[in-house]
Short mmCIF file of C-alpha atoms in Angstrom, two decimals:
data_model
loop_
_atom_site.label_atom_id
_atom_site.label_comp_id
_atom_site.label_asym_id
_atom_site.label_seq_id
_atom_site.Cartn_x
_atom_site.Cartn_y
_atom_site.Cartn_z
CA UNK Z 1026 -0.10 -0.36 0.16
CA UNK Z 1027 3.03 1.76 1.23
CA UNK Z 1028 4.03 1.83 -2.27
CA UNK Z 1029 1.25 2.61 -4.07
CA UNK Z 1030 1.18 5.62 -2.16
CA UNK Z 1031 4.70 6.88 -3.23
CA UNK Z 1032 5.21 5.60 -6.40
CA UNK Z 1033 1.60 7.80 -7.16
CA UNK Z 1034 3.57 10.82 -5.31
CA UNK Z 1035 6.36 10.05 -7.48
CA UNK Z 1036 3.92 9.93 -10.34
CA UNK Z 1037 2.06 13.15 -9.45
CA UNK Z 1038 5.64 15.12 -9.52
CA UNK Z 1039 6.65 14.04 -12.68
CA UNK Z 1040 3.35 15.44 -13.87
CA UNK Z 1041 3.66 18.81 -12.69
CA UNK Z 1042 7.20 18.95 -13.49
CA UNK Z 1043 6.49 18.44 -17.34
CA UNK Z 1044 3.19 21.01 -16.95
CA UNK Z 1045 5.54 23.43 -15.51
CA UNK Z 1046 8.23 22.83 -17.80
CA UNK Z 1047 5.66 22.05 -20.80
CA UNK Z 1048 4.10 26.09 -19.42
CA UNK Z 1049 7.54 27.66 -19.75
CA UNK Z 1050 7.92 26.89 -23.25
CA UNK Z 1051 4.75 27.41 -24.55
CA UNK Z 1052 3.91 31.31 -23.09
CA UNK Z 1053 2.42 32.37 -26.41
CA UNK Z 1054 -0.26 33.70 -26.70
CA UNK Z 1055 -3.81 31.54 -28.41
CA UNK Z 1056 -7.12 33.10 -29.59
CA UNK Z 1057 -10.31 31.15 -28.56
CA UNK Z 1058 -12.96 31.80 -30.16
CA UNK Z 1059 -16.38 30.50 -27.95
CA UNK Z 1060 -20.29 31.97 -29.30
CA UNK Z 1061 -19.28 35.77 -29.66
CA UNK Z 1062 -16.57 35.98 -27.82
CA UNK Z 1063 -12.37 35.57 -28.45
CA UNK Z 1064 -9.97 35.36 -25.95
CA UNK Z 1065 -7.01 35.14 -26.03
CA UNK Z 1066 -4.49 32.96 -23.20
CA UNK Z 1067 -1.31 31.58 -23.40
CA UNK Z 1068 -1.39 27.79 -24.77
CA UNK Z 1069 -0.44 26.29 -21.23
CA UNK Z 1070 -3.24 27.48 -19.57
CA UNK Z 1071 -5.41 26.68 -22.53
CA UNK Z 1072 -4.39 22.52 -22.24
CA UNK Z 1073 -4.96 22.92 -19.32
CA UNK Z 1074 -8.00 24.12 -18.40
CA UNK Z 1075 -8.92 21.68 -21.39
CA UNK Z 1076 -7.55 18.48 -19.00
CA UNK Z 1077 -10.00 19.64 -16.08
CA UNK Z 1078 -12.65 19.72 -17.88
CA UNK Z 1079 -11.80 16.85 -19.02
CA UNK Z 1080 -11.42 15.59 -16.34
CA UNK Z 1081 -14.84 17.43 -14.43
CA UNK Z 1082 -16.35 15.25 -17.09
CA UNK Z 1083 -15.29 12.24 -16.72
CA UNK Z 1084 -15.97 11.97 -12.38
CA UNK Z 1085 -19.54 13.51 -13.38
CA UNK Z 1086 -19.83 10.45 -15.92
CA UNK Z 1087 -18.40 7.66 -13.26
CA UNK Z 1088 -20.09 8.99 -10.55
CA UNK Z 1089 -23.68 7.40 -10.76
CA UNK Z 1090 -21.36 4.18 -10.52
CA UNK Z 1091 -20.00 4.76 -7.89
CA UNK Z 1092 -22.52 6.07 -5.93
CA UNK Z 1093 -24.41 2.72 -6.73
CA UNK Z 1094 -21.42 0.87 -6.04
CA UNK Z 1095 -20.91 2.62 -2.49
CA UNK Z 1096 -24.80 1.95 -2.21
CA UNK Z 1097 -23.98 -2.07 -2.56
CA UNK Z 1098 -21.46 -2.27 -0.14
CA UNK Z 1099 -23.45 -0.26 2.04
CA UNK Z 1100 -26.29 -3.34 1.50
CA UNK Z 1101 -24.03 -6.52 2.07
CA UNK Z 1102 -22.53 -4.89 4.80
CA UNK Z 1103 -26.23 -4.54 6.95
CA UNK Z 1104 -26.37 -8.10 5.98
CA UNK Z 1105 -23.10 -9.52 6.81
CA UNK Z 1106 -24.40 -7.85 10.39
CA UNK Z 1107 -27.85 -9.49 10.18
CA UNK Z 1108 -25.49 -12.12 9.91
CA UNK Z 1109 -23.26 -12.08 12.33
CA UNK Z 1110 -26.33 -11.56 14.90
CA UNK Z 1111 -28.34 -14.73 13.97
CA UNK Z 1112 -24.27 -16.56 13.98
CA UNK Z 1113 -24.25 -15.46 17.37
CA UNK Z 1114 -27.41 -16.21 18.27
CA UNK Z 1115 -26.45 -19.54 17.06
CA UNK Z 1116 -23.65 -19.80 18.40
CA UNK Z 1117 -24.82 -19.02 22.17
CA UNK Z 1118 -27.90 -21.35 21.70
CA UNK Z 1119 -25.61 -24.26 20.92
CA UNK Z 1120 -24.07 -23.21 23.85
CA UNK Z 1121 -27.12 -23.26 25.99
CA UNK Z 1122 -27.84 -26.45 24.44
CA UNK Z 1123 -24.21 -28.64 24.42
CA UNK Z 1124 -24.36 -27.04 28.66
CA UNK Z 1125 -27.81 -29.08 29.01
CA UNK Z 1126 -26.58 -31.69 27.31
CA UNK Z 1127 -23.96 -32.56 29.86
CA UNK Z 1128 -25.52 -31.30 32.51
CA UNK Z 1129 -28.31 -34.03 31.59
CA UNK Z 1130 -26.09 -36.47 31.14
CA UNK Z 1131 -24.39 -36.03 34.31
CA UNK Z 1132 -26.87 -36.55 36.36
CA UNK Z 1133 -28.90 -39.16 34.60
CA UNK Z 1134 -27.67 -42.53 35.59
CA UNK Z 1135 -28.59 -44.00 31.61
CA UNK Z 1136 -28.27 -48.52 32.34
CA UNK Z 1137 -25.13 -49.03 30.95
CA UNK Z 1138 -25.68 -52.94 29.55
CA UNK Z 1139 -28.29 -55.13 28.12
CA UNK Z 1140 -28.76 -56.73 31.37
CA UNK Z 1141 -30.34 -53.18 32.76
CA UNK Z 1142 -32.02 -52.30 30.48
CA UNK Z 1143 -34.41 -56.37 30.64
CA UNK Z 1144 -34.92 -55.10 33.91
#
C-alpha cells in the first residue's frame, strides 16, 4: 500500500514538472473563440483548462456508478451484520444446549449394558 502511495506521489511530481516545463516553453498567446467571444490565453493554460474540464466531465460520468457501488457495499455490510448477529445467537443457543446436554448426561444414570435394560 505504501509503495502505491509513493509511486502515485512520484508520478504526480513528474507530471507537475512536465507541465511546468511545457508552460514555460509555450508562453505564446493563442486566440480562443467561444460563440461571440474571443479570448487570448497562453497555450499551456488553454490545454490545462481543457484537461481539467475533461477530468471533471469524466468524474461526473463515473459518479452514478460510484454511488451505486457504495449503496451496494452498504447493503452488503448491513446483511453481514445481520448474519453475524444470527450466528452469534445460534452459537449461544448451541452453547446452552451443549451445557444442558452435558448436565443431563452427568446427572442421569443411563443403563450401561443390556441386562439393566431388561430388568
